[in-house]
Amino acid sequence: MSAQNSPESTAATARAVTMEKLVSLCKRRGLVFPTSDIYGGLGSTFDYGPLGVELKRNVKEAWWRDMVQGRSDVIGLDSAILQHPRTWEASGHLQNFTDPLVDCKSCKQRFRADHLEGTRCPACGGELTAARQFNLMFKTFMGPLEDTANTVYLRPETAQGIFANFANVIDTQRVKLPFGVAQTGKSFRNEITPGNFIFRTREFEQMEMEFFVQPEAIEEQRWFDYWVAERFNWYVKYGIARDHLRMRPHAQDELSHYSRGTTDVEFLYPFGWGELEGIARRGSYDLDQHAQFSGKDLTYFDEEAKARYRPWVIEPAAGVDRAMLAFMIDAYDEDVVEDETRIVLRLDPRLAPIKVAVYPLLRKGGHPEKAQEIRATLSRYVTTAYDQAGSIGRRYRRQDEIGTPLGVTVDHQTIEDGTVTIRDRDTTEQQRVPIEGLVGTVIERIGWYR
Ligand code: GAP
């Protein structure tokens, strides 16, 4: 669903963050760069810089820990981006994964017909062509011959790799309904109107889980409600303000071709409410289709009921890039410290790209050597930075801006008694602690190590 301006979007203006400020911070500090920057960019495609890659890894790690590692009813998978082309015939994507496209006859701009409010061009008021359906899948060729027989598609969702492996999973794993199969990975859609930074791009990463349940309405509803609540709370757990989130059930006419009912978790972006994640009831649509197209048995044997059937599916489908955008938006803050305005990313410590920065107070007196030694120890457990350039206040600000939750400073007292100070990003308060036990203290304050 598209991000639209709604009356509620005015609440976003009360936040310090704007898209301009965030995009500028991301570029300046190495979180997100425009792809092919040296060639003038490649429409709405982005690269993740040294700090962005860490933040993105943490978003995926948080999802994996909560959706797979921490549960006994979900297992992981990593399927290929290129799948057999029959996959997309069976899944319905070849036929149905389309957006209605219109062109302006005057200014030649393109629009998604379902995003337009009137019947004229929103840019120049010109006349629009009739809508035609445009398939969003990227095509390429497998092998040297570029012909129809060798056409393959870049997957537009990771989900189909899970359905195509259903038989492999139940044959090799001791799974019992209800159970889920989860994966993260790149997906590609030739979007007509990408935009809003990393909100809608043509290459993006998804975190999807197919949760298989007994084919029965009460069971389906129970697990659907469970996953909608679970996924809403996941964003709150990692720092999104509850009042910046809402659940929005899809109207019948906007449902995807595979869905019997979808609820989106929406987030209040600076440009208005927009989708963050969709939770869909896919029924047995995908397994039925793949069974029919492949001729393979994709049923599950229910030992208790002594019955064979194709389970129904509840699918929480999230976007890594969108989640990362939302976490950065809600973390962005400006306050005043020692009479200076500072930008501070109040990221959940688990998501922060760098967990601890280590600083020698002076560039002499054994401070740098000790600080390097401490950094080396800490970096066996968490991501660290070392900074000895400029005043200590400036160094703190540099880390605040990228959300580093902890700063460890080595000073003359460290050399005398083996203690350091730990500074907290949010309160700026400092506490003196012994170096012995520092690893434990840091891990406890971050909440995990990676
Ligand atoms: N398997 C179901 C599925 O793909 P979807 O709602 O089309 O459902 C799921 O996509 C999530 O993937 C979205 O909620 C969004 O976070 C992310 N996503 C989809 N298209 C995207 C795009 N063009 N750019 C960035 N993220 C996108």
PDB file of C-alpha atoms in Angstrom, residues 82-297:
ATOM      1  CA  LEU A  82      16.456 -17.516  -9.132  1.00  0.00           C
ATOM      2  CA  GLN A  83      13.739 -20.154  -8.992  1.00  0.00           C
ATOM      3  CA  HIS A  84      12.368 -22.415 -11.727  1.00  0.00           C
ATOM      4  CA  PRO A  85      10.157 -20.193 -13.956  1.00  0.00           C
ATOM      5  CA  ARG A  86       7.185 -22.520 -13.347  1.00  0.00           C
ATOM      6  CA  THR A  87       7.280 -21.244  -9.745  1.00  0.00           C
ATOM      7  CA  TRP A  88       5.921 -17.897 -10.892  1.00  0.00           C
ATOM      8  CA  GLU A  89       3.288 -19.444 -13.116  1.00  0.00           C
ATOM      9  CA  ALA A  90       2.102 -21.533 -10.187  1.00  0.00           C
ATOM     10  CA  SER A  91       2.261 -18.723  -7.657  1.00  0.00           C
ATOM     11  CA  GLY A  92       0.182 -16.488  -9.907  1.00  0.00           C
ATOM     12  CA  HIS A  93       2.865 -13.793 -10.107  1.00  0.00           C
ATOM     13  CA  LEU A  94       3.268 -14.057 -13.887  1.00  0.00           C
ATOM     14  CA  GLN A  95      -0.393 -13.373 -14.357  1.00  0.00           C
ATOM     15  CA  ASN A  96      -1.340 -11.219 -11.387  1.00  0.00           C
ATOM     16  CA  PHE A  97       1.687  -9.434  -9.998  1.00  0.00           C
ATOM     17  CA  THR A  98       0.957  -6.273 -11.913  1.00  0.00           C
ATOM     18  CA  ASP A  99       0.311  -2.613 -11.260  1.00  0.00           C
ATOM     19  CA  PRO A 100      -1.890  -0.432 -13.481  1.00  0.00           C
ATOM     20  CA  LEU A 101       0.329   2.035 -15.324  1.00  0.00           C
ATOM     21  CA  VAL A 102      -0.715   5.325 -16.959  1.00  0.00           C
ATOM     22  CA  ASP A 103       1.347   7.860 -18.939  1.00  0.00           C
ATOM     23  CA  CYS A 104       0.759  11.586 -19.228  1.00  0.00           C
ATOM     24  CA  LYS A 105       0.322  12.466 -22.903  1.00  0.00           C
ATOM     25  CA  SER A 106       1.787  15.959 -22.307  1.00  0.00           C
ATOM     26  CA  CYS A 107       4.714  15.677 -19.869  1.00  0.00           C
ATOM     27  CA  LYS A 108       5.284  11.909 -20.403  1.00  0.00           C
ATOM     28  CA  GLN A 109       5.522  11.152 -16.681  1.00  0.00           C
ATOM     29  CA  ARG A 110       4.372   7.714 -15.496  1.00  0.00           C
ATOM     30  CA  PHE A 111       2.074   6.986 -12.595  1.00  0.00           C
ATOM     31  CA  ARG A 112       0.387   4.082 -10.885  1.00  0.00           C
ATOM     32  CA  ALA A 113      -3.274   4.515 -11.747  1.00  0.00           C
ATOM     33  CA  ASP A 114      -4.307   3.243  -8.307  1.00  0.00           C
ATOM     34  CA  HIS A 115      -2.256   6.015  -6.628  1.00  0.00           C
ATOM     35  CA  LEU A 116      -3.991   8.854  -8.497  1.00  0.00           C
ATOM     36  CA  GLU A 117      -6.760  10.884  -6.977  1.00  0.00           C
ATOM     37  CA  GLY A 118      -8.180  12.463 -10.148  1.00  0.00           C
ATOM     38  CA  THR A 119      -8.298  11.552 -13.822  1.00  0.00           C
ATOM     39  CA  ARG A 120      -5.693  14.113 -15.014  1.00  0.00           C
ATOM     40  CA  CYS A 121      -1.890  14.154 -14.681  1.00  0.00           C
ATOM     41  CA  PRO A 122      -1.003  15.247 -11.107  1.00  0.00           C
ATOM     42  CA  ALA A 123       2.173  16.950 -12.387  1.00  0.00           C
ATOM     43  CA  CYS A 124       0.874  19.087 -15.288  1.00  0.00           C
ATOM     44  CA  GLY A 125      -2.873  18.462 -15.509  1.00  0.00           C
ATOM     45  CA  GLY A 126      -2.439  16.776 -18.912  1.00  0.00           C
ATOM     46  CA  GLU A 127      -4.510  13.954 -20.342  1.00  0.00           C
ATOM     47  CA  LEU A 128      -3.598  10.422 -19.231  1.00  0.00           C
ATOM     48  CA  THR A 129      -3.463   7.261 -21.346  1.00  0.00           C
ATOM     49  CA  ALA A 130      -5.737   4.348 -20.503  1.00  0.00           C
ATOM     50  CA  ALA A 131      -4.292   2.131 -17.757  1.00  0.00           C
ATOM     51  CA  ARG A 132      -2.343  -0.965 -18.828  1.00  0.00           C
ATOM     52  CA  GLN A 133      -1.145  -3.753 -16.577  1.00  0.00           C
ATOM     53  CA  PHE A 134       2.599  -3.823 -15.997  1.00  0.00           C
ATOM     54  CA  ASN A 135       4.265  -6.924 -14.512  1.00  0.00           C
ATOM     55  CA  LEU A 136       6.645  -6.042 -11.685  1.00  0.00           C
ATOM     56  CA  MET A 137       9.006  -8.994 -12.046  1.00  0.00           C
ATOM     57  CA  PHE A 138      12.520  -8.427 -13.381  1.00  0.00           C
ATOM     58  CA  LYS A 139      13.499 -10.879 -16.108  1.00  0.00           C
ATOM     59  CA  THR A 140      16.861 -12.258 -17.056  1.00  0.00           C
ATOM     60  CA  PHE A 141      18.210 -15.291 -18.949  1.00  0.00           C
ATOM     61  CA  MET A 142      19.823 -18.446 -17.665  1.00  0.00           C
ATOM     62  CA  GLY A 143      22.676 -19.582 -19.899  1.00  0.00           C
ATOM     63  CA  PRO A 144      24.029 -17.973 -23.077  1.00  0.00           C
ATOM     64  CA  LEU A 145      20.837 -18.004 -25.160  1.00  0.00           C
ATOM     65  CA  GLU A 146      18.636 -14.981 -24.586  1.00  0.00           C
ATOM     66  CA  ASP A 147      15.301 -16.462 -25.609  1.00  0.00           C
ATOM     67  CA  THR A 148      11.928 -17.187 -24.065  1.00  0.00           C
ATOM     68  CA  ALA A 149      12.844 -20.753 -23.168  1.00  0.00           C
ATOM     69  CA  ASN A 150      15.702 -19.472 -20.993  1.00  0.00           C
ATOM     70  CA  THR A 151      13.842 -16.661 -19.256  1.00  0.00           C
ATOM     71  CA  VAL A 152      14.072 -16.652 -15.480  1.00  0.00           C
ATOM     72  CA  TYR A 153      12.843 -14.097 -12.967  1.00  0.00           C
ATOM     73  CA  LEU A 154      14.407 -12.394  -9.970  1.00  0.00           C
ATOM     74  CA  ARG A 155      12.096 -13.359  -7.119  1.00  0.00           C
ATOM     75  CA  PRO A 156       9.579 -10.655  -6.155  1.00  0.00           C
ATOM     76  CA  GLU A 157       9.066 -12.252  -2.720  1.00  0.00           C
ATOM     77  CA  THR A 158      11.107 -14.740  -0.714  1.00  0.00           C
ATOM     78  CA  ALA A 159       7.955 -16.668   0.228  1.00  0.00           C
ATOM     79  CA  GLN A 160       7.810 -18.928  -2.851  1.00  0.00           C
ATOM     80  CA  GLY A 161      11.168 -20.528  -2.004  1.00  0.00           C
ATOM     81  CA  ILE A 162       9.568 -21.668   1.247  1.00  0.00           C
ATOM     82  CA  PHE A 163       6.486 -23.171  -0.433  1.00  0.00           C
ATOM     83  CA  ALA A 164       8.644 -24.884  -3.067  1.00  0.00           C
ATOM     84  CA  ASN A 165      10.642 -26.500  -0.228  1.00  0.00           C
ATOM     85  CA  PHE A 166       7.614 -27.605   1.785  1.00  0.00           C
ATOM     86  CA  ALA A 167       8.084 -31.305   0.976  1.00  0.00           C
ATOM     87  CA  ASN A 168      11.857 -31.107   1.603  1.00  0.00           C
ATOM     88  CA  VAL A 169      11.252 -29.549   4.993  1.00  0.00           C
ATOM     89  CA  ILE A 170       8.633 -32.000   6.228  1.00  0.00           C
ATOM     90  CA  ASP A 171      10.610 -34.972   4.872  1.00  0.00           C
ATOM     91  CA  THR A 172      13.838 -33.977   6.622  1.00  0.00           C
ATOM     92  CA  GLN A 173      12.763 -32.168   9.802  1.00  0.00           C
ATOM     93  CA  ARG A 174      10.640 -33.544  12.602  1.00  0.00           C
ATOM     94  CA  VAL A 175       7.983 -30.833  12.348  1.00  0.00           C
ATOM     95  CA  LYS A 176       4.453 -30.943  13.642  1.00  0.00           C
ATOM     96  CA  LEU A 177       1.703 -28.429  12.927  1.00  0.00           C
ATOM     97  CA  PRO A 178       1.593 -25.603  13.673  1.00  0.00           C
ATOM     98  CA  PHE A 179       5.111 -24.703  12.527  1.00  0.00           C
ATOM     99  CA  GLY A 180       6.805 -21.931  10.590  1.00  0.00           C
ATOM    100  CA  VAL A 181       9.611 -21.645   8.044  1.00  0.00           C
ATOM    101  CA  ALA A 182      11.430 -18.320   7.979  1.00  0.00           C
ATOM    102  CA  GLN A 183      13.933 -16.664   5.699  1.00  0.00           C
ATOM    103  CA  THR A 184      15.503 -13.313   4.964  1.00  0.00           C
ATOM    104  CA  GLY A 185      16.869 -12.226   1.619  1.00  0.00           C
ATOM    105  CA  LYS A 186      16.762  -9.951  -1.397  1.00  0.00           C
ATOM    106  CA  SER A 187      13.651  -9.491  -3.497  1.00  0.00           C
ATOM    107  CA  PHE A 188      13.219  -7.441  -6.648  1.00  0.00           C
ATOM    108  CA  ARG A 189      10.257  -5.512  -8.039  1.00  0.00           C
ATOM    109  CA  ASN A 190      10.289  -3.222 -11.021  1.00  0.00           C
ATOM    110  CA  GLU A 191       8.258  -0.612  -9.125  1.00  0.00           C
ATOM    111  CA  ILE A 192       6.678   2.096 -11.281  1.00  0.00           C
ATOM    112  CA  THR A 193       7.009   4.735  -8.597  1.00  0.00           C
ATOM    113  CA  PRO A 194       9.797   3.940  -6.161  1.00  0.00           C
ATOM    114  CA  GLY A 195      10.695   6.686  -3.722  1.00  0.00           C
ATOM    115  CA  ASN A 196      10.868   8.122  -0.241  1.00  0.00           C
ATOM    116  CA  PHE A 197      14.491   7.051   0.188  1.00  0.00           C
ATOM    117  CA  ILE A 198      14.689   3.361   1.175  1.00  0.00           C
ATOM    118  CA  PHE A 199      10.907   3.050   1.709  1.00  0.00           C
ATOM    119  CA  ARG A 200      10.183   1.797  -1.797  1.00  0.00           C
ATOM    120  CA  THR A 201      13.056   0.595  -3.979  1.00  0.00           C
ATOM    121  CA  ARG A 202      13.393  -1.917  -6.781  1.00  0.00           C
ATOM    122  CA  GLU A 203      15.911  -4.077  -4.947  1.00  0.00           C
ATOM    123  CA  PHE A 204      15.181  -4.644  -1.276  1.00  0.00           C
ATOM    124  CA  GLU A 205      15.420  -7.231   1.453  1.00  0.00           C
ATOM    125  CA  GLN A 206      12.576  -9.105   3.092  1.00  0.00           C
ATOM    126  CA  MET A 207      12.126 -11.045   6.329  1.00  0.00           C
ATOM    127  CA  GLU A 208       9.310 -13.512   5.772  1.00  0.00           C
ATOM    128  CA  MET A 209       7.839 -16.410   7.673  1.00  0.00           C
ATOM    129  CA  GLU A 210       5.240 -18.900   6.460  1.00  0.00           C
ATOM    130  CA  PHE A 211       3.384 -20.332   9.444  1.00  0.00           C
ATOM    131  CA  PHE A 212       1.536 -23.553   8.575  1.00  0.00           C
ATOM    132  CA  VAL A 213      -1.619 -24.364  10.538  1.00  0.00           C
ATOM    133  CA  GLN A 214      -4.445 -26.902  10.370  1.00  0.00           C
ATOM    134  CA  PRO A 215      -6.896 -26.010   7.573  1.00  0.00           C
ATOM    135  CA  GLU A 216      -9.622 -24.856   9.851  1.00  0.00           C
ATOM    136  CA  ALA A 217     -11.155 -21.382  10.320  1.00  0.00           C
ATOM    137  CA  ILE A 218     -10.861 -21.057  14.108  1.00  0.00           C
ATOM    138  CA  GLU A 219      -7.233 -22.227  14.112  1.00  0.00           C
ATOM    139  CA  GLU A 220      -6.467 -19.852  11.260  1.00  0.00           C
ATOM    140  CA  GLN A 221      -8.061 -16.868  13.023  1.00  0.00           C
ATOM    141  CA  ARG A 222      -6.303 -17.673  16.295  1.00  0.00           C
ATOM    142  CA  TRP A 223      -2.874 -17.698  14.689  1.00  0.00           C
ATOM    143  CA  PHE A 224      -3.590 -14.700  12.491  1.00  0.00           C
ATOM    144  CA  ASP A 225      -4.524 -12.610  15.562  1.00  0.00           C
ATOM    145  CA  TYR A 226      -1.486 -13.968  17.372  1.00  0.00           C
ATOM    146  CA  TRP A 227       0.948 -12.971  14.591  1.00  0.00           C
ATOM    147  CA  VAL A 228      -0.565  -9.522  14.043  1.00  0.00           C
ATOM    148  CA  ALA A 229      -0.106  -8.738  17.764  1.00  0.00           C
ATOM    149  CA  GLU A 230       3.329 -10.357  17.869  1.00  0.00           C
ATOM    150  CA  ARG A 231       4.632  -8.395  14.909  1.00  0.00           C
ATOM    151  CA  PHE A 232       3.167  -5.088  16.130  1.00  0.00           C
ATOM    152  CA  ASN A 233       4.888  -5.591  19.492  1.00  0.00           C
ATOM    153  CA  TRP A 234       8.175  -6.518  17.829  1.00  0.00           C
ATOM    154  CA  TYR A 235       8.574  -2.976  16.519  1.00  0.00           C
ATOM    155  CA  VAL A 236       7.737  -1.554  19.951  1.00  0.00           C
ATOM    156  CA  LYS A 237      10.298  -3.877  21.548  1.00  0.00           C
ATOM    157  CA  TYR A 238      13.077  -2.361  19.420  1.00  0.00           C
ATOM    158  CA  GLY A 239      12.156   1.259  19.968  1.00  0.00           C
ATOM    159  CA  ILE A 240       9.219   2.355  17.792  1.00  0.00           C
ATOM    160  CA  ALA A 241       6.734   4.565  19.669  1.00  0.00           C
ATOM    161  CA  ARG A 242       3.393   2.787  20.036  1.00  0.00           C
ATOM    162  CA  ASP A 243       1.487   5.835  18.773  1.00  0.00           C
ATOM    163  CA  HIS A 244       3.562   5.823  15.572  1.00  0.00           C
ATOM    164  CA  LEU A 245       2.170   2.374  14.738  1.00  0.00           C
ATOM    165  CA  ARG A 246      -1.275   1.231  13.742  1.00  0.00           C
ATOM    166  CA  MET A 247      -2.899  -1.854  12.266  1.00  0.00           C
ATOM    167  CA  ARG A 248      -4.833  -1.500   9.044  1.00  0.00           C
ATOM    168  CA  PRO A 249      -6.911  -4.328   7.595  1.00  0.00           C
ATOM    169  CA  HIS A 250      -6.934  -4.358   3.769  1.00  0.00           C
ATOM    170  CA  ALA A 251     -10.168  -3.653   1.968  1.00  0.00           C
ATOM    171  CA  GLN A 252     -11.389  -6.569  -0.171  1.00  0.00           C
ATOM    172  CA  ASP A 253     -10.378  -4.839  -3.428  1.00  0.00           C
ATOM    173  CA  GLU A 254      -6.751  -4.223  -2.423  1.00  0.00           C
ATOM    174  CA  LEU A 255      -5.929  -7.800  -1.372  1.00  0.00           C
ATOM    175  CA  SER A 256      -3.027  -9.496  -3.174  1.00  0.00           C
ATOM    176  CA  HIS A 257      -4.073 -12.314  -5.497  1.00  0.00           C
ATOM    177  CA  TYR A 258      -3.028 -14.960  -2.949  1.00  0.00           C
ATOM    178  CA  SER A 259      -4.608 -13.403   0.131  1.00  0.00           C
ATOM    179  CA  ARG A 260      -7.833 -14.257   1.974  1.00  0.00           C
ATOM    180  CA  GLY A 261      -7.247 -11.325   4.334  1.00  0.00           C
ATOM    181  CA  THR A 262      -4.330  -9.051   5.181  1.00  0.00           C
ATOM    182  CA  THR A 263      -3.596  -6.620   7.983  1.00  0.00           C
ATOM    183  CA  ASP A 264      -0.727  -4.180   7.613  1.00  0.00           C
ATOM    184  CA  VAL A 265       1.334  -2.858  10.475  1.00  0.00           C
ATOM    185  CA  GLU A 266       1.689   0.769   9.440  1.00  0.00           C
ATOM    186  CA  PHE A 267       4.173   3.355  10.653  1.00  0.00           C
ATOM    187  CA  LEU A 268       3.897   7.124  10.763  1.00  0.00           C
ATOM    188  CA  TYR A 269       6.757   8.170   8.460  1.00  0.00           C
ATOM    189  CA  PRO A 270       7.550  11.896   8.094  1.00  0.00           C
ATOM    190  CA  PHE A 271       5.656  11.652   4.767  1.00  0.00           C
ATOM    191  CA  GLY A 272       2.567  10.058   6.321  1.00  0.00           C
ATOM    192  CA  TRP A 273       1.274   6.628   7.306  1.00  0.00           C
ATOM    193  CA  GLY A 274       2.683   3.776   5.250  1.00  0.00           C
ATOM    194  CA  GLU A 275       3.122   0.012   5.336  1.00  0.00           C
ATOM    195  CA  LEU A 276       5.879  -1.458   7.451  1.00  0.00           C
ATOM    196  CA  GLU A 277       4.823  -5.101   7.346  1.00  0.00           C
ATOM    197  CA  GLY A 278       1.896  -7.152   6.043  1.00  0.00           C
ATOM    198  CA  ILE A 279       0.395 -10.158   7.793  1.00  0.00           C
ATOM    199  CA  ALA A 280      -1.579 -12.248   5.295  1.00  0.00           C
ATOM    200  CA  ARG A 281      -3.849 -15.282   5.433  1.00  0.00           C
ATOM    201  CA  ARG A 282      -2.763 -17.221   2.349  1.00  0.00           C
ATOM    202  CA  GLY A 283      -4.871 -20.309   3.028  1.00  0.00           C
ATOM    203  CA  SER A 284      -3.595 -23.326   1.087  1.00  0.00           C
ATOM    204  CA  TYR A 285      -3.417 -21.251  -2.118  1.00  0.00           C
ATOM    205  CA  ASP A 286       0.340 -21.617  -2.655  1.00  0.00           C
ATOM    206  CA  LEU A 287       0.644 -25.309  -1.743  1.00  0.00           C
ATOM    207  CA  ASP A 288      -2.416 -26.108  -3.894  1.00  0.00           C
ATOM    208  CA  GLN A 289      -0.944 -24.258  -6.859  1.00  0.00           C
ATOM    209  CA  HIS A 290       2.516 -25.822  -6.550  1.00  0.00           C
ATOM    210  CA  ALA A 291       0.994 -29.284  -6.098  1.00  0.00           C
ATOM    211  CA  GLN A 292      -0.999 -28.778  -9.284  1.00  0.00           C
ATOM    212  CA  PHE A 293       1.856 -27.318 -11.358  1.00  0.00           C
ATOM    213  CA  SER A 294       4.560 -29.730 -10.160  1.00  0.00           C
ATOM    214  CA  GLY A 295       2.402 -32.852  -9.827  1.00  0.00           C
ATOM    215  CA  LYS A 296       4.092 -33.476  -6.452  1.00  0.00           C
ATOM    216  CA  ASP A 297       2.410 -34.436  -3.221  1.00  0.00           C
TER     217      ASP A 297
END
